[in-house]
């Protein structure tokens, strides 16, 4: 086992592209409330908890609702989202992910999941990656959402690693900030201008080369 390094992976946008399913479900909800919701606006919801996402959406539509109504809408949104999730197969694992996990396995580097999603266990099961992680820390385990570092600090505990020896792979600004606050190494996946706070940036997971990983290990 490599005692100097371990990885913590975000799920949505890093392992699988579930943002498109979240978008469809949120857009439907927005439409039912009488306003439109664009792909560009959907960027604001990446990495954000379910309840915070609803608040951002309602703010966009300038709609005010009772707490009770919000709870009903959250249940409805998740029900529709799960319809998409239930169709998922291992084909939806993003390019480069399996290669990276294989590299980590080969080099005895442990990894856990650190996701805001309460649906993370189901999604990992659908794409048949559930048995590969040492542990899954998800939206059910934390009380403070990213950019709070709670999810990653819990991940480090599961790995039995000091935060400074953990490498976080994230596609959301809130996640990169959470990793930085936790004193972990942050890798941003996506637009480097958006994720400029990350220690390292890659356009997608295929860009993380074994040379880069070897340098990180040593
Ligand atoms: C994050 C996604 O991983 O999980 C967000 O980037 C999502 O878009 C959040 O809102 C919570 O997910 P879920 O599955 O619990 O609604
Ligand atoms: Mg993400």
Short mmCIF file of C-alpha atoms and ligand atoms in Angstrom, two decimals:
data_model
loop_
_atom_site.label_atom_id
_atom_site.label_comp_id
_atom_site.label_asym_id
_atom_site.label_seq_id
_atom_site.Cartn_x
_atom_site.Cartn_y
_atom_site.Cartn_z
CA UNK A 1 0.00 0.00 0.00
CA UNK A 2 1.21 3.52 -0.77
CA UNK A 3 1.29 5.26 2.60
CA UNK A 4 2.07 8.69 1.21
CA UNK A 5 -0.84 9.25 -1.09
CA UNK A 6 -4.54 8.48 -1.48
CA UNK A 7 -7.27 9.79 -3.75
CA UNK A 8 -10.74 11.16 -3.12
CA UNK A 9 -13.04 11.34 -6.14
CA UNK A 10 -16.07 13.49 -6.66
CA UNK A 11 -18.78 11.57 -8.53
CA UNK A 12 -21.02 13.80 -10.65
CA UNK A 13 -18.96 15.32 -13.47
CA UNK A 14 -15.82 13.33 -12.63
CA UNK A 15 -16.80 9.65 -12.73
CA UNK A 16 -20.08 10.05 -14.64
CA UNK A 17 -21.87 12.90 -16.43
CA UNK A 18 -25.04 13.00 -14.38
CA UNK A 19 -25.27 16.80 -14.70
CA UNK A 20 -27.34 16.28 -17.87
CA UNK A 21 -29.94 14.27 -15.91
CA UNK A 22 -30.01 16.75 -13.03
CA UNK A 23 -30.54 19.45 -15.66
CA UNK A 24 -33.51 17.71 -17.31
CA UNK A 25 -35.23 17.19 -13.96
CA UNK A 26 -34.56 20.75 -12.72
CA UNK A 27 -35.70 22.23 -16.06
CA UNK A 28 -38.96 20.30 -15.88
CA UNK A 29 -39.51 21.61 -12.39
CA UNK A 30 -38.75 25.18 -13.50
CA UNK A 31 -41.14 24.84 -16.44
CA UNK A 32 -43.88 23.55 -14.13
CA UNK A 33 -43.39 26.70 -12.05
CA UNK A 34 -43.71 28.85 -15.18
CA UNK A 35 -40.11 29.81 -16.05
CA UNK A 36 -37.28 28.50 -18.20
CA UNK A 37 -33.93 27.15 -17.03
CA UNK A 38 -30.95 27.12 -19.39
CA UNK A 39 -27.91 24.84 -19.67
CA UNK A 40 -25.77 27.87 -18.78
CA UNK A 41 -27.74 28.47 -15.60
CA UNK A 42 -27.35 24.77 -14.74
CA UNK A 43 -23.61 25.43 -14.23
CA UNK A 44 -24.53 27.16 -10.98
CA UNK A 45 -25.89 23.90 -9.57
CA UNK A 46 -22.77 21.78 -10.08
CA UNK A 47 -21.39 20.46 -6.80
CA UNK A 48 -24.19 22.18 -4.91
CA UNK A 49 -26.44 20.23 -2.51
CA UNK A 50 -29.98 19.30 -3.50
CA UNK A 51 -31.70 21.85 -1.26
CA UNK A 52 -29.28 24.64 -2.22
CA UNK A 53 -29.87 23.78 -5.90
CA UNK A 54 -33.60 24.30 -5.43
CA UNK A 55 -32.99 27.63 -3.73
CA UNK A 56 -30.78 28.80 -6.62
CA UNK A 57 -33.40 27.64 -9.12
CA UNK A 58 -36.25 29.43 -7.33
CA UNK A 59 -34.10 32.54 -7.16
CA UNK A 60 -33.56 32.39 -10.95
CA UNK A 61 -37.33 32.12 -11.48
CA UNK A 62 -38.02 34.71 -8.76
CA UNK A 63 -40.44 32.27 -7.16
CA UNK A 64 -41.09 32.18 -3.42
CA UNK A 65 -42.52 29.01 -1.87
CA UNK A 66 -43.32 27.61 1.57
CA UNK A 67 -40.92 25.12 3.16
CA UNK A 68 -43.55 22.43 2.77
CA UNK A 69 -43.92 23.06 -0.96
CA UNK A 70 -40.12 23.05 -1.36
CA UNK A 71 -39.92 19.62 0.27
CA UNK A 72 -42.61 18.29 -2.10
CA UNK A 73 -40.71 19.64 -5.11
CA UNK A 74 -37.42 18.13 -3.93
CA UNK A 75 -39.05 14.71 -3.71
CA UNK A 76 -40.59 15.14 -7.16
CA UNK A 77 -37.29 16.33 -8.70
CA UNK A 78 -35.41 13.38 -7.24
CA UNK A 79 -38.06 10.94 -8.42
CA UNK A 80 -37.62 12.15 -11.99
CA UNK A 81 -33.81 12.23 -11.67
CA UNK A 82 -33.82 8.61 -10.49
CA UNK A 83 -35.75 7.58 -13.59
CA UNK A 84 -32.69 8.64 -15.60
CA UNK A 85 -30.23 7.15 -13.11
CA UNK A 86 -31.99 3.82 -13.31
CA UNK A 87 -31.20 3.63 -17.04
CA UNK A 88 -27.45 4.09 -16.42
CA UNK A 89 -24.92 1.40 -17.38
CA UNK A 90 -21.10 1.09 -17.14
CA UNK A 91 -20.98 2.69 -20.63
CA UNK A 92 -21.60 6.01 -18.91
CA UNK A 93 -18.34 5.96 -16.97
CA UNK A 94 -16.43 8.98 -18.31
CA UNK A 95 -13.37 8.35 -20.53
CA UNK A 96 -10.13 7.98 -18.57
CA UNK A 97 -11.78 6.96 -15.28
CA UNK A 98 -11.18 3.21 -15.54
CA UNK A 99 -7.59 3.75 -16.65
CA UNK A 100 -6.93 6.01 -13.67
CA UNK A 101 -8.51 3.56 -11.19
CA UNK A 102 -6.49 0.72 -12.73
CA UNK A 103 -3.30 2.73 -12.31
CA UNK A 104 -4.13 3.42 -8.65
CA UNK A 105 -4.96 -0.26 -8.02
CA UNK A 106 -1.73 -1.36 -9.68
CA UNK A 107 0.27 1.04 -7.52
CA UNK A 108 -1.62 0.13 -4.32
CA UNK A 109 -2.99 3.62 -3.93
CA UNK A 110 -6.29 3.67 -2.06
CA UNK A 111 -9.26 5.81 -3.04
CA UNK A 112 -12.68 6.76 -1.72
CA UNK A 113 -15.64 8.65 -3.08
CA UNK A 114 -16.43 12.12 -1.71
CA UNK A 115 -19.71 13.26 -3.22
CA UNK A 116 -22.50 15.69 -2.29
CA UNK A 117 -25.04 13.33 -3.81
CA UNK A 118 -27.39 11.26 -1.69
CA UNK A 119 -27.82 9.04 -4.76
CA UNK A 120 -24.10 8.20 -4.98
CA UNK A 121 -24.37 4.54 -3.83
CA UNK A 122 -27.10 3.82 -6.40
CA UNK A 123 -25.19 5.52 -9.24
CA UNK A 124 -21.99 3.60 -8.45
CA UNK A 125 -24.00 0.40 -8.42
CA UNK A 126 -25.56 1.18 -11.80
CA UNK A 127 -22.15 1.76 -13.40
CA UNK A 128 -20.71 -1.22 -11.50
CA UNK A 129 -18.01 0.72 -9.68
CA UNK A 130 -19.42 0.24 -6.16
CA UNK A 131 -16.89 -2.40 -5.13
CA UNK A 132 -13.82 -0.49 -6.22
CA UNK A 133 -13.80 2.24 -3.58
CA UNK A 134 -12.45 1.71 -0.06
CA UNK A 135 -15.45 3.71 1.17
CA UNK A 136 -18.20 5.98 -0.05
CA UNK A 137 -18.73 9.31 1.68
CA UNK A 138 -21.81 11.00 0.24
CA UNK A 139 -24.59 13.50 0.89
CA UNK A 140 -26.09 11.18 3.51
CA UNK A 141 -22.95 11.38 5.66
CA UNK A 142 -22.39 15.11 5.88
CA UNK A 143 -24.23 18.03 7.39
CA UNK A 144 -22.16 20.75 5.73
CA UNK A 145 -22.13 21.00 1.94
CA UNK A 146 -19.09 21.82 -0.23
CA UNK A 147 -17.25 24.28 -0.15
CA UNK A 148 -17.16 23.10 3.46
CA UNK A 149 -14.43 20.42 3.58
CA UNK A 150 -16.44 17.98 5.78
CA UNK A 151 -17.02 15.40 3.01
CA UNK A 152 -13.31 15.23 2.14
CA UNK A 153 -12.11 15.21 5.75
CA UNK A 154 -14.42 12.24 6.37
CA UNK A 155 -12.95 10.62 3.27
CA UNK A 156 -9.42 11.09 4.66
CA UNK A 157 -10.54 9.42 7.92
CA UNK A 158 -11.86 6.42 5.99
CA UNK A 159 -8.53 6.23 4.17
CA UNK A 160 -6.68 6.61 7.44
CA UNK A 161 -4.65 9.35 5.79
CA UNK A 162 -3.61 12.85 6.76
CA UNK A 163 -5.44 15.50 4.66
CA UNK A 164 -2.17 16.73 3.14
CA UNK A 165 -1.62 13.25 1.69
CA UNK A 166 -4.99 13.20 -0.08
CA UNK A 167 -5.55 14.19 -3.69
CA UNK A 168 -9.06 15.37 -4.56
CA UNK A 169 -10.43 15.11 -8.11
CA UNK A 170 -13.25 17.62 -8.65
CA UNK A 171 -15.21 19.33 -11.44
CA UNK A 172 -16.90 22.01 -9.35
CA UNK A 173 -15.52 25.25 -7.90
CA UNK A 174 -17.15 24.48 -4.54
CA UNK A 175 -15.37 21.10 -4.50
CA UNK A 176 -11.96 22.55 -5.38
CA UNK A 177 -12.41 25.12 -2.61
CA UNK A 178 -13.40 22.36 -0.15
CA UNK A 179 -10.25 20.39 -1.04
CA UNK A 180 -8.04 23.47 -0.66
CA UNK A 181 -9.61 24.34 2.71
CA UNK A 182 -9.00 20.74 3.82
CA UNK A 183 -5.31 21.24 2.94
CA UNK A 184 -5.48 18.53 0.27
CA UNK A 185 -4.03 18.53 -3.24
CA UNK A 186 -6.77 19.62 -5.67
CA UNK A 187 -7.15 18.49 -9.26
CA UNK A 188 -9.74 20.39 -11.29
CA UNK A 189 -11.43 18.60 -14.18
CA UNK A 190 -12.96 20.93 -16.77
CA UNK A 191 -12.43 24.57 -17.69
CA UNK A 192 -9.14 25.74 -16.14
CA UNK A 193 -10.39 29.33 -16.11
CA UNK A 194 -13.38 28.33 -14.00
CA UNK A 195 -11.33 26.01 -11.77
CA UNK A 196 -8.31 28.29 -11.49
CA UNK A 197 -8.09 27.72 -7.72
CA UNK A 198 -7.10 24.06 -8.27
CA UNK A 199 -3.47 22.98 -7.79
CA UNK A 200 -3.61 21.13 -11.13
CA UNK A 201 -6.01 21.42 -14.05
CA UNK A 202 -7.05 18.92 -16.71
CA UNK A 203 -9.66 19.27 -19.42
CA UNK A 204 -10.93 15.77 -18.75
CA UNK A 205 -9.88 12.55 -17.02
CA UNK A 206 -8.04 11.20 -20.09
CA UNK A 207 -5.50 14.03 -19.67
CA UNK A 208 -4.26 12.72 -16.32
CA UNK A 209 -1.21 10.81 -17.53
CA UNK A 210 0.75 8.12 -15.70
CA UNK A 211 3.78 10.43 -15.84
CA UNK A 212 1.84 13.07 -13.95
CA UNK A 213 0.70 10.47 -11.41
CA UNK A 214 4.21 9.09 -10.95
CA UNK A 215 5.52 12.60 -10.27
CA UNK A 216 2.76 13.13 -7.73
CA UNK A 217 3.56 9.85 -5.96
CA UNK A 218 7.25 10.62 -5.70
C1 LIG B 1 -23.54 16.90 -6.66
C2 LIG B 1 -24.01 17.44 -7.98
O1 LIG B 1 -22.57 15.92 -6.87
O2 LIG B 1 -24.63 16.33 -5.94
C3 LIG B 1 -25.14 18.44 -7.75
O3 LIG B 1 -22.95 18.07 -8.65
C4 LIG B 1 -26.25 17.78 -6.95
O4 LIG B 1 -25.61 18.89 -8.99
C5 LIG B 1 -25.70 17.22 -5.64
O5 LIG B 1 -27.27 18.71 -6.66
C6 LIG B 1 -26.74 16.49 -4.81
O6 LIG B 1 -27.15 15.36 -5.52
P1 LIG B 1 -28.40 14.46 -5.21
O7 LIG B 1 -28.21 13.25 -6.09
O8 LIG B 1 -28.34 14.10 -3.74
O9 LIG B 1 -29.63 15.24 -5.53
MG1 LIG B 2 -19.08 17.17 -9.41
#
